[in-house]
mmCIF file of C-alpha atoms and ligand atoms in Angstrom:
data_model
loop_
_atom_site.group_PDB
_atom_site.id
_atom_site.type_symbol
_atom_site.label_atom_id
_atom_site.label_comp_id
_atom_site.label_asym_id
_atom_site.label_seq_id
_atom_site.Cartn_x
_atom_site.Cartn_y
_atom_site.Cartn_z
ATOM 1 C CA MET L 532 54.543 18.050 46.331
ATOM 2 C CA SER L 533 51.469 15.960 45.599
ATOM 3 C CA VAL L 534 47.843 15.737 46.551
ATOM 4 C CA LEU L 535 46.888 12.489 48.268
ATOM 5 C CA VAL L 536 43.507 11.288 47.021
ATOM 6 C CA SER L 537 42.242 8.686 49.474
ATOM 7 C CA GLY L 538 39.627 6.504 47.818
ATOM 8 C CA GLY L 539 40.904 7.741 44.460
ATOM 9 C CA ALA L 540 39.896 4.521 42.693
ATOM 10 C CA GLY L 541 36.269 5.060 43.713
ATOM 11 C CA TYR L 542 33.539 6.879 41.850
ATOM 12 C CA ILE L 543 33.978 10.483 42.979
ATOM 13 C CA GLY L 544 37.672 10.115 43.855
ATOM 14 C CA SER L 545 38.607 8.935 40.362
ATOM 15 C CA HIS L 546 36.786 11.802 38.631
ATOM 16 C CA THR L 547 38.433 14.286 40.980
ATOM 17 C CA ALA L 548 41.872 12.719 40.414
ATOM 18 C CA ILE L 549 41.555 13.466 36.686
ATOM 19 C CA LYS L 550 40.525 17.077 37.381
ATOM 20 C CA LEU L 551 43.447 17.474 39.794
ATOM 21 C CA HIS L 552 45.793 16.275 37.083
ATOM 22 C CA GLU L 553 44.200 18.731 34.619
ATOM 23 C CA SER L 554 44.753 21.522 37.159
ATOM 24 C CA GLY L 555 48.499 20.783 36.997
ATOM 25 C CA ARG L 556 48.827 18.914 40.292
ATOM 26 C CA ASP L 557 50.651 15.668 40.997
ATOM 27 C CA VAL L 558 48.293 13.066 42.389
ATOM 28 C CA VAL L 559 48.865 9.958 44.502
ATOM 29 C CA ILE L 560 45.921 7.604 44.973
ATOM 30 C CA ALA L 561 45.516 5.448 48.075
ATOM 31 C CA ASP L 562 42.733 2.876 48.027
ATOM 32 C CA ASN L 563 42.055 -0.506 49.609
ATOM 33 C CA PHE L 564 39.863 -1.464 46.606
ATOM 34 C CA SER L 565 37.157 -2.752 48.949
ATOM 35 C CA ASN L 566 34.452 -1.081 46.844
ATOM 36 C CA SER L 567 36.457 -0.275 43.711
ATOM 37 C CA SER L 568 38.627 -2.036 41.156
ATOM 38 C CA GLU L 569 42.338 -1.812 40.450
ATOM 39 C CA ARG L 570 41.338 -2.051 36.786
ATOM 40 C CA ILE L 571 40.413 1.619 36.853
ATOM 41 C CA ILE L 572 44.103 2.595 37.076
ATOM 42 C CA PRO L 573 45.020 2.014 33.388
ATOM 43 C CA ARG L 574 41.878 3.933 32.440
ATOM 44 C CA LEU L 575 42.906 6.872 34.615
ATOM 45 C CA GLU L 576 46.344 6.734 33.011
ATOM 46 C CA LYS L 577 44.815 6.776 29.547
ATOM 47 C CA LEU L 578 42.579 9.740 30.401
ATOM 48 C CA SER L 579 45.361 11.726 32.058
ATOM 49 C CA GLY L 580 48.078 10.699 29.571
ATOM 50 C CA CYS L 581 50.578 9.846 32.293
ATOM 51 C CA MET L 582 51.372 7.316 34.970
ATOM 52 C CA VAL L 583 49.095 7.569 38.016
ATOM 53 C CA PRO L 584 50.961 6.582 41.196
ATOM 54 C CA TYR L 585 48.782 4.544 43.492
ATOM 55 C CA GLU L 586 49.133 2.499 46.651
ATOM 56 C CA ARG L 587 46.943 -0.334 47.841
ATOM 57 C CA ALA L 588 46.543 0.731 51.440
ATOM 58 C CA ASP L 589 44.043 0.301 54.232
ATOM 59 C CA LEU L 590 43.924 3.671 55.961
ATOM 60 C CA CYS L 591 42.700 2.024 59.158
ATOM 61 C CA ASP L 592 46.202 0.532 59.381
ATOM 62 C CA LYS L 593 48.250 3.259 61.067
ATOM 63 C CA ALA L 594 51.556 1.778 59.920
ATOM 64 C CA ALA L 595 50.328 1.741 56.303
ATOM 65 C CA VAL L 596 49.394 5.427 56.551
ATOM 66 C CA GLU L 597 52.808 6.245 58.018
ATOM 67 C CA ARG L 598 54.517 4.378 55.158
ATOM 68 C CA LEU L 599 52.461 6.413 52.683
ATOM 69 C CA PHE L 600 53.462 9.721 54.255
ATOM 70 C CA ASN L 601 57.125 8.626 54.423
ATOM 71 C CA LYS L 602 57.208 7.590 50.797
ATOM 72 C CA TYR L 603 55.606 10.734 49.292
ATOM 73 C CA SER L 604 55.610 14.416 50.046
ATOM 74 C CA PHE L 605 52.042 15.760 50.251
ATOM 75 C CA ASP L 606 50.825 19.321 50.545
ATOM 76 C CA SER L 607 47.126 18.444 50.694
ATOM 77 C CA ILE L 608 44.816 15.504 51.273
ATOM 78 C CA ILE L 609 41.424 14.966 49.665
ATOM 79 C CA HIS L 610 39.709 12.295 51.719
ATOM 80 C CA PHE L 611 37.077 10.261 49.868
ATOM 81 C CA ALA L 612 37.789 6.808 51.278
ATOM 82 C CA ALA L 613 34.777 5.703 53.329
ATOM 83 C CA LEU L 614 31.943 3.233 53.557
ATOM 84 C CA LYS L 615 28.720 4.852 52.336
ATOM 85 C CA ALA L 616 25.773 2.438 52.334
ATOM 86 C CA VAL L 617 23.137 3.816 54.691
ATOM 87 C CA GLY L 618 21.279 0.517 55.202
ATOM 88 C CA GLU L 619 24.484 -1.390 55.941
ATOM 89 C CA SER L 620 25.484 1.278 58.468
ATOM 90 C CA VAL L 621 22.191 0.771 60.337
ATOM 91 C CA ALA L 622 22.750 -3.000 60.394
ATOM 92 C CA ASN L 623 26.432 -2.782 61.321
ATOM 93 C CA PRO L 624 27.255 0.554 62.974
ATOM 94 C CA ILE L 625 30.539 -0.636 64.491
ATOM 95 C CA LYS L 626 31.898 -1.417 61.028
ATOM 96 C CA TYR L 627 31.061 2.152 59.959
ATOM 97 C CA PHE L 628 32.458 3.861 63.059
ATOM 98 C CA ASN L 629 35.633 1.772 62.880
ATOM 99 C CA ASN L 630 36.265 2.251 59.212
ATOM 100 C CA ASN L 631 35.230 5.863 58.615
ATOM 101 C CA LEU L 632 36.534 7.339 61.879
ATOM 102 C CA ILE L 633 39.800 5.400 62.356
ATOM 103 C CA SER L 634 40.932 5.985 58.763
ATOM 104 C CA THR L 635 40.280 9.716 59.106
ATOM 105 C CA LEU L 636 42.064 9.955 62.471
ATOM 106 C CA ASN L 637 45.064 8.107 61.039
ATOM 107 C CA LEU L 638 45.257 10.563 58.137
ATOM 108 C CA LEU L 639 44.874 13.609 60.398
ATOM 109 C CA THR L 640 47.547 12.258 62.770
ATOM 110 C CA ALA L 641 49.989 11.636 59.912
ATOM 111 C CA MET L 642 49.275 15.138 58.575
ATOM 112 C CA ARG L 643 50.110 16.679 61.944
ATOM 113 C CA GLU L 644 53.281 14.625 62.279
ATOM 114 C CA THR L 645 54.532 15.574 58.816
ATOM 115 C CA GLY L 646 53.297 19.187 58.697
ATOM 116 C CA VAL L 647 50.670 18.748 55.971
ATOM 117 C CA ARG L 648 48.090 21.515 56.407
ATOM 118 C CA ASN L 649 45.252 21.179 53.911
ATOM 119 C CA PHE L 650 42.432 18.656 54.215
ATOM 120 C CA VAL L 651 39.401 18.434 51.943
ATOM 121 C CA PHE L 652 36.624 16.261 53.335
ATOM 122 C CA SER L 653 33.790 14.435 51.541
ATOM 123 C CA SER L 654 30.804 15.286 53.667
ATOM 124 C CA SER L 655 27.191 14.874 52.656
ATOM 125 C CA ALA L 656 23.844 16.631 52.743
ATOM 126 C CA THR L 657 22.886 13.771 55.048
ATOM 127 C CA VAL L 658 24.299 15.924 57.908
ATOM 128 C CA TYR L 659 21.147 18.104 57.643
ATOM 129 C CA GLY L 660 18.962 15.128 58.616
ATOM 130 C CA ALA L 661 15.356 15.974 57.750
ATOM 131 C CA PRO L 662 15.652 19.724 57.043
ATOM 132 C CA ALA L 663 12.789 21.965 58.183
ATOM 133 C CA SER L 664 12.672 23.661 54.771
ATOM 134 C CA VAL L 665 14.382 23.837 51.374
ATOM 135 C CA PRO L 666 16.668 25.105 49.903
ATOM 136 C CA ILE L 667 19.239 24.183 52.542
ATOM 137 C CA THR L 668 21.938 26.665 53.529
ATOM 138 C CA GLU L 669 25.151 25.719 55.320
ATOM 139 C CA ASP L 670 23.956 27.214 58.618
ATOM 140 C CA PHE L 671 20.956 24.857 58.914
ATOM 141 C CA PRO L 672 20.934 22.716 62.085
ATOM 142 C CA LEU L 673 22.985 19.518 61.778
ATOM 143 C CA ARG L 674 21.640 16.154 62.797
ATOM 144 C CA ALA L 675 22.636 12.613 61.911
ATOM 145 C CA VAL L 676 19.791 10.188 61.289
ATOM 146 C CA ASN L 677 21.825 6.995 60.731
ATOM 147 C CA PRO L 678 25.329 5.720 61.598
ATOM 148 C CA TYR L 679 26.701 6.589 58.151
ATOM 149 C CA GLY L 680 25.534 10.185 58.579
ATOM 150 C CA ARG L 681 26.862 10.211 62.135
ATOM 151 C CA THR L 682 30.362 9.342 60.892
ATOM 152 C CA LYS L 683 30.177 12.348 58.545
ATOM 153 C CA LEU L 684 28.981 14.652 61.311
ATOM 154 C CA ILE L 685 31.561 13.397 63.828
ATOM 155 C CA ILE L 686 34.366 13.977 61.311
ATOM 156 C CA GLU L 687 33.047 17.493 60.601
ATOM 157 C CA ASP L 688 33.159 18.141 64.382
ATOM 158 C CA ILE L 689 36.699 16.752 64.590
ATOM 159 C CA LEU L 690 37.793 19.137 61.820
ATOM 160 C CA ARG L 691 36.171 22.118 63.588
ATOM 161 C CA ASP L 692 37.954 21.151 66.848
ATOM 162 C CA LEU L 693 41.273 20.737 65.034
ATOM 163 C CA LYS L 694 40.970 24.165 63.437
ATOM 164 C CA ALA L 695 40.217 25.673 66.866
ATOM 165 C CA SER L 696 43.343 23.999 68.281
ATOM 166 C CA ASP L 697 45.716 24.857 65.432
ATOM 167 C CA VAL L 698 45.464 27.980 63.255
ATOM 168 C CA ASN L 699 47.777 26.412 60.678
ATOM 169 C CA PHE L 700 45.396 23.538 59.980
ATOM 170 C CA ASN L 701 43.066 24.174 57.041
ATOM 171 C CA ALA L 702 40.025 22.182 56.029
ATOM 172 C CA ALA L 703 37.256 22.331 53.448
ATOM 173 C CA ILE L 704 34.081 20.452 54.369
ATOM 174 C CA LEU L 705 32.148 19.744 51.170
ATOM 175 C CA ARG L 706 28.555 18.655 51.627
ATOM 176 C CA TYR L 707 27.548 16.759 48.507
ATOM 177 C CA PHE L 708 23.983 16.480 47.343
ATOM 178 C CA ASN L 709 23.103 13.530 45.050
ATOM 179 C CA VAL L 710 26.140 12.879 42.879
ATOM 180 C CA VAL L 711 25.446 11.236 39.512
ATOM 181 C CA GLY L 712 26.731 11.148 35.919
ATOM 182 C CA THR L 713 30.184 10.109 34.754
ATOM 183 C CA HIS L 714 33.193 11.380 32.844
ATOM 184 C CA PRO L 715 31.952 12.353 29.336
ATOM 185 C CA SER L 716 34.327 9.796 27.764
ATOM 186 C CA GLY L 717 32.206 6.992 29.259
ATOM 187 C CA PHE L 718 35.550 5.455 30.212
ATOM 188 C CA ILE L 719 35.207 5.750 34.001
ATOM 189 C CA GLY L 720 32.004 5.781 36.009
ATOM 190 C CA GLU L 721 30.093 4.480 38.980
ATOM 191 C CA ALA L 722 30.465 0.713 39.428
ATOM 192 C CA PRO L 723 28.633 -0.257 42.617
ATOM 193 C CA CYS L 724 29.395 -3.711 44.016
ATOM 194 C CA GLY L 725 26.278 -5.854 44.361
ATOM 195 C CA ILE L 726 22.729 -4.566 43.917
ATOM 196 C CA PRO L 727 22.722 -0.777 43.674
ATOM 197 C CA GLN L 728 20.637 1.138 46.224
ATOM 198 C CA ASN L 729 20.797 4.657 44.798
ATOM 199 C CA LEU L 730 18.460 5.922 42.105
ATOM 200 C CA PHE L 731 20.825 6.538 39.163
ATOM 201 C CA PRO L 732 22.717 3.235 39.246
ATOM 202 C CA CYS L 733 19.359 1.433 39.597
ATOM 203 C CA ILE L 734 17.837 3.227 36.615
ATOM 204 C CA ALA L 735 20.993 2.576 34.585
ATOM 205 C CA GLN L 736 20.803 -1.154 35.328
ATOM 206 C CA VAL L 737 17.122 -1.290 34.392
ATOM 207 C CA ALA L 738 17.878 0.548 31.127
ATOM 208 C CA VAL L 739 20.653 -1.901 30.260
ATOM 209 C CA GLY L 740 18.445 -4.902 31.131
ATOM 210 C CA LYS L 741 20.228 -6.114 34.265
ATOM 211 C CA ILE L 742 17.260 -5.338 36.534
ATOM 212 C CA GLU L 743 13.662 -5.893 35.415
ATOM 213 C CA SER L 744 11.980 -2.838 36.892
ATOM 214 C CA LEU L 745 12.776 0.168 39.025
ATOM 215 C CA PRO L 746 11.293 0.285 42.530
ATOM 216 C CA VAL L 747 9.911 3.786 43.171
ATOM 217 C CA TYR L 748 9.933 4.276 46.917
ATOM 218 C CA GLY L 749 6.743 6.186 47.634
ATOM 219 C CA ASN L 750 4.402 8.243 45.435
ATOM 220 C CA ASP L 751 2.552 9.895 48.315
ATOM 221 C CA TYR L 752 5.072 12.555 49.366
ATOM 222 C CA PRO L 753 3.858 16.173 49.423
ATOM 223 C CA THR L 754 5.749 16.951 46.181
ATOM 224 C CA ARG L 755 4.737 17.828 42.552
ATOM 225 C CA ASP L 756 4.112 14.192 41.585
ATOM 226 C CA GLY L 757 4.261 12.460 44.962
ATOM 227 C CA THR L 758 7.853 11.137 44.603
ATOM 228 C CA GLY L 759 10.959 12.321 46.445
ATOM 229 C CA VAL L 760 12.761 15.464 45.269
ATOM 230 C CA ARG L 761 16.580 15.552 45.236
ATOM 231 C CA ASP L 762 19.342 17.845 44.021
ATOM 232 C CA TYR L 763 21.264 15.729 41.476
ATOM 233 C CA ILE L 764 24.711 17.072 40.646
ATOM 234 C CA HIS L 765 27.021 15.915 37.850
ATOM 235 C CA VAL L 766 30.199 14.298 39.197
ATOM 236 C CA GLN L 767 32.261 16.491 36.819
ATOM 237 C CA ASP L 768 30.788 19.621 38.448
ATOM 238 C CA LEU L 769 31.389 18.125 41.877
ATOM 239 C CA ALA L 770 35.021 17.369 40.996
ATOM 240 C CA ASP L 771 35.448 21.001 39.851
ATOM 241 C CA GLY L 772 34.077 22.066 43.256
ATOM 242 C CA HIS L 773 36.953 20.176 44.917
ATOM 243 C CA ILE L 774 39.527 21.943 42.752
ATOM 244 C CA ALA L 775 37.981 25.331 43.577
ATOM 245 C CA ALA L 776 37.957 24.511 47.311
ATOM 246 C CA LEU L 777 41.563 23.287 47.220
ATOM 247 C CA ASP L 778 42.668 26.402 45.304
ATOM 248 C CA ARG L 779 41.128 28.546 48.010
ATOM 249 C CA LEU L 780 42.562 26.457 50.893
ATOM 250 C CA GLN L 781 46.042 26.613 49.387
ATOM 251 C CA ALA L 782 45.780 30.382 48.783
ATOM 252 C CA LYS L 783 44.029 31.587 51.917
ATOM 253 C CA GLY L 784 43.609 28.685 54.357
ATOM 254 C CA GLY L 785 40.728 28.602 56.824
ATOM 255 C CA LEU L 786 37.900 26.269 57.709
ATOM 256 C CA LEU L 787 35.482 26.302 54.801
ATOM 257 C CA THR L 788 32.084 24.616 54.572
ATOM 258 C CA TYR L 789 30.117 24.488 51.325
ATOM 259 C CA ASN L 790 27.082 22.809 49.888
ATOM 260 C CA LEU L 791 27.905 21.303 46.497
ATOM 261 C CA GLY L 792 24.609 21.009 44.668
ATOM 262 C CA THR L 793 22.848 22.636 41.720
ATOM 263 C CA GLY L 794 20.076 24.309 43.698
ATOM 264 C CA CYS L 795 17.442 22.488 41.569
ATOM 265 C CA GLY L 796 15.294 19.636 42.792
ATOM 266 C CA TYR L 797 13.898 16.884 40.546
ATOM 267 C CA THR L 798 11.370 14.169 41.394
ATOM 268 C CA VAL L 799 12.010 10.470 40.797
ATOM 269 C CA PHE L 800 9.548 10.475 37.881
ATOM 270 C CA GLU L 801 11.269 13.506 36.314
ATOM 271 C CA VAL L 802 14.607 11.693 36.508
ATOM 272 C CA ILE L 803 13.094 8.572 34.937
ATOM 273 C CA ASP L 804 11.654 10.645 32.047
ATOM 274 C CA ALA L 805 15.029 12.307 31.436
ATOM 275 C CA TYR L 806 16.810 8.918 31.502
ATOM 276 C CA GLU L 807 14.333 7.372 29.090
ATOM 277 C CA LYS L 808 14.925 10.282 26.712
ATOM 278 C CA ALA L 809 18.730 10.013 27.007
ATOM 279 C CA SER L 810 18.861 6.220 26.597
ATOM 280 C CA GLY L 811 15.972 5.604 24.234
ATOM 281 C CA LYS L 812 14.977 2.764 26.596
ATOM 282 C CA SER L 813 11.784 2.439 28.549
ATOM 283 C CA ILE L 814 12.171 2.127 32.324
ATOM 284 C CA PRO L 815 9.400 -0.005 33.819
ATOM 285 C CA VAL L 816 8.618 1.053 37.382
ATOM 286 C CA GLU L 817 7.001 -0.565 40.379
ATOM 287 C CA VAL L 818 5.660 1.797 43.017
ATOM 288 C CA MET L 819 6.623 0.553 46.483
ATOM 289 C CA PRO L 820 6.070 1.869 50.010
ATOM 290 C CA ARG L 821 8.306 4.706 51.196
ATOM 291 C CA ARG L 822 11.884 3.678 52.075
ATOM 292 C CA PRO L 823 12.513 4.086 55.807
ATOM 293 C CA GLY L 824 14.653 7.136 56.514
ATOM 294 C CA ASP L 825 13.842 8.921 53.213
ATOM 295 C CA ILE L 826 12.708 12.530 53.246
ATOM 296 C CA ALA L 827 10.341 14.268 50.837
ATOM 297 C CA GLU L 828 12.589 17.041 49.566
ATOM 298 C CA CYS L 829 16.256 17.908 49.699
ATOM 299 C CA PHE L 830 18.010 20.539 47.591
ATOM 300 C CA ALA L 831 20.823 22.962 48.144
ATOM 301 C CA ASP L 832 21.250 26.650 48.347
ATOM 302 C CA ALA L 833 24.690 26.594 46.715
ATOM 303 C CA SER L 834 25.177 30.370 46.633
ATOM 304 C CA LEU L 835 27.984 30.414 49.229
ATOM 305 C CA ALA L 836 30.253 28.273 47.025
ATOM 306 C CA LYS L 837 29.453 30.577 44.111
ATOM 307 C CA LEU L 838 30.257 33.684 46.133
ATOM 308 C CA GLU L 839 33.449 32.475 47.801
ATOM 309 C CA LEU L 840 34.829 29.918 45.317
ATOM 310 C CA GLY L 841 33.393 31.268 42.076
ATOM 311 C CA TRP L 842 32.123 27.710 41.538
ATOM 312 C CA GLN L 843 28.732 26.831 40.143
ATOM 313 C CA ALA L 844 27.319 23.609 38.702
ATOM 314 C CA LYS L 845 27.065 23.771 34.891
ATOM 315 C CA PHE L 846 25.591 20.443 33.814
ATOM 316 C CA SER L 847 21.867 19.768 33.433
ATOM 317 C CA LEU L 848 19.859 16.687 34.354
ATOM 318 C CA ASP L 849 19.879 15.729 30.642
ATOM 319 C CA ASP L 850 23.706 15.886 30.643
ATOM 320 C CA MET L 851 23.813 13.676 33.761
ATOM 321 C CA CYS L 852 21.542 11.074 32.137
ATOM 322 C CA ARG L 853 23.435 11.168 28.804
ATOM 323 C CA ASP L 854 26.814 10.563 30.465
ATOM 324 C CA SER L 855 25.500 7.953 32.897
ATOM 325 C CA TRP L 856 23.997 6.045 29.972
ATOM 326 C CA LYS L 857 27.175 6.269 27.888
ATOM 327 C CA TRP L 858 29.139 4.658 30.738
ATOM 328 C CA GLN L 859 26.472 2.049 31.485
ATOM 329 C CA LYS L 860 25.959 0.886 27.915
ATOM 330 C CA ASN L 861 29.712 0.689 27.179
ATOM 331 C CA ASN L 862 30.544 -0.990 30.516
ATOM 332 C CA PRO L 863 27.549 -3.115 31.565
ATOM 333 C CA GLY L 864 29.812 -5.105 33.926
ATOM 334 C CA GLY L 865 31.549 -2.042 35.382
ATOM 335 C CA TYR L 866 35.332 -2.555 35.387
ATOM 336 C CA GLU L 867 35.184 -6.353 35.398
HETATM 337 C C1 LIG Q 175 21.261 8.371 49.737
HETATM 338 C C2 LIG Q 175 21.459 8.266 51.231
HETATM 339 C C3 LIG Q 175 22.246 9.474 51.688
HETATM 340 C C4 LIG Q 175 23.571 9.504 50.950
HETATM 341 C C5 LIG Q 175 23.296 9.539 49.443
HETATM 342 C C6 LIG Q 175 24.564 9.459 48.621
HETATM 343 C C7 LIG Q 175 19.530 6.966 52.071
HETATM 344 C C8 LIG Q 175 18.295 7.009 52.887
HETATM 345 N N1 LIG Q 175 20.152 8.167 51.895
HETATM 346 O O1 LIG Q 175 20.553 9.575 49.470
HETATM 347 O O2 LIG Q 175 22.467 9.398 53.080
HETATM 348 O O3 LIG Q 175 24.312 10.633 51.318
HETATM 349 O O4 LIG Q 175 22.484 8.415 49.068
HETATM 350 O O5 LIG Q 175 25.133 8.191 48.669
HETATM 351 O O6 LIG Q 175 19.945 5.940 51.583
HETATM 352 N N2 LIG Q 175 14.706 5.981 44.915
HETATM 353 C C9 LIG Q 175 13.767 5.193 44.312
HETATM 354 N N3 LIG Q 175 14.119 3.957 43.872
HETATM 355 C C10 LIG Q 175 15.384 3.469 44.015
HETATM 356 C C11 LIG Q 175 16.367 4.277 44.640
HETATM 357 C C12 LIG Q 175 15.983 5.538 45.090
HETATM 358 O O7 LIG Q 175 12.604 5.590 44.168
HETATM 359 O O8 LIG Q 175 15.647 2.325 43.595
HETATM 360 C C13 LIG Q 175 14.337 7.340 45.335
HETATM 361 C C14 LIG Q 175 14.538 7.626 46.799
HETATM 362 O O9 LIG Q 175 13.402 7.302 47.544
HETATM 363 C C15 LIG Q 175 14.846 9.130 46.776
HETATM 364 C C16 LIG Q 175 15.568 9.329 45.448
HETATM 365 O O10 LIG Q 175 15.205 8.216 44.633
HETATM 366 O O11 LIG Q 175 13.652 9.882 46.726
HETATM 367 C C17 LIG Q 175 17.072 9.363 45.585
HETATM 368 O O12 LIG Q 175 17.505 8.214 46.275
HETATM 369 P P1 LIG Q 175 19.048 7.809 46.405
HETATM 370 O O13 LIG Q 175 19.689 7.876 45.068
HETATM 371 O O14 LIG Q 175 19.122 6.512 47.136
HETATM 372 O O15 LIG Q 175 19.670 8.977 47.257
HETATM 373 P P2 LIG Q 175 19.193 9.550 48.700
HETATM 374 O O16 LIG Q 175 18.267 8.655 49.383
HETATM 375 O O17 LIG Q 175 18.773 10.964 48.477
#
């Protein structure tokens, strides 16, 4: 029996695939490589010391999903495959609803038809919209503020409905905060296609000289230094959170919902300082107006995952910057 990792060639999926292998599980990756590269596969094989079975498959193609489930025997699915650019989702909501919802429905249908019970879902702190306060606990009100976030919220609702309809169906909804850092080997990492929109990949590209200066979106928020506060979590910690959630699903079942964050918030300027220290490079900045849709502060109360999964983030902001820089400086062109 294997674990299907949809989107396993992507940033978070690939790091989790390695951890799954380390936890003694067989892994099958399915990816359409729309925002990832097939060139990651030999690197995953080198890191895990064995062949990594993978299929090029578009999960929106029902027949392709059926072929996947006929070819392999899965006991669990970890579903990372999705489009995730907020701005693009606002410009093209139909693309987001089609891709993120149809692929998930196809997987859930194939699971039901083949008796696979355990589903781990990549959700996001975006489902809290603009929270009334911080830290955020899992019982905060949920509200989507853009089509990308709405796809996450709709899928969460689908999973809650499925659990209510079928006691044998188990799901873990994992709400990620801001995932950064890379495998400590510097051998796999985040390789965004095109111009990066998120803070860490932007800083990394400024540090390596690909972008001239870092836009800082707003220095007039009601925070310590006026810039936005986020809960940055190392991708290695996040991947461990998936293993802990899967362990629990496989042992006890249920419908589980956890915040995966560190519980600490850092401002944009604090992140820049830490990155400058880790890289030895100076990061020129240009203060810009606030980015539409951004909130002042967002950080997790991650105590439920600690209590129920025994999981807690271990890596510091300095670790995140060190590993991000190692990847960036060794692979300035990503996987190409
Ligand atoms: C973004 C998405 C969120 C998604 C998450 C993970 C938006 C509005 N939100 O979160 O829905 O779940 O990524 O993919 O896109 N910043 C700069 N300069 C930059 C980039 C970012 O100052 O070049 C600032 C932002 O204003 C924010 C912080 O850095 O205060 C973090 O931004 P980012 O990395 O884009 O993540 P979020 O906006 O928190």
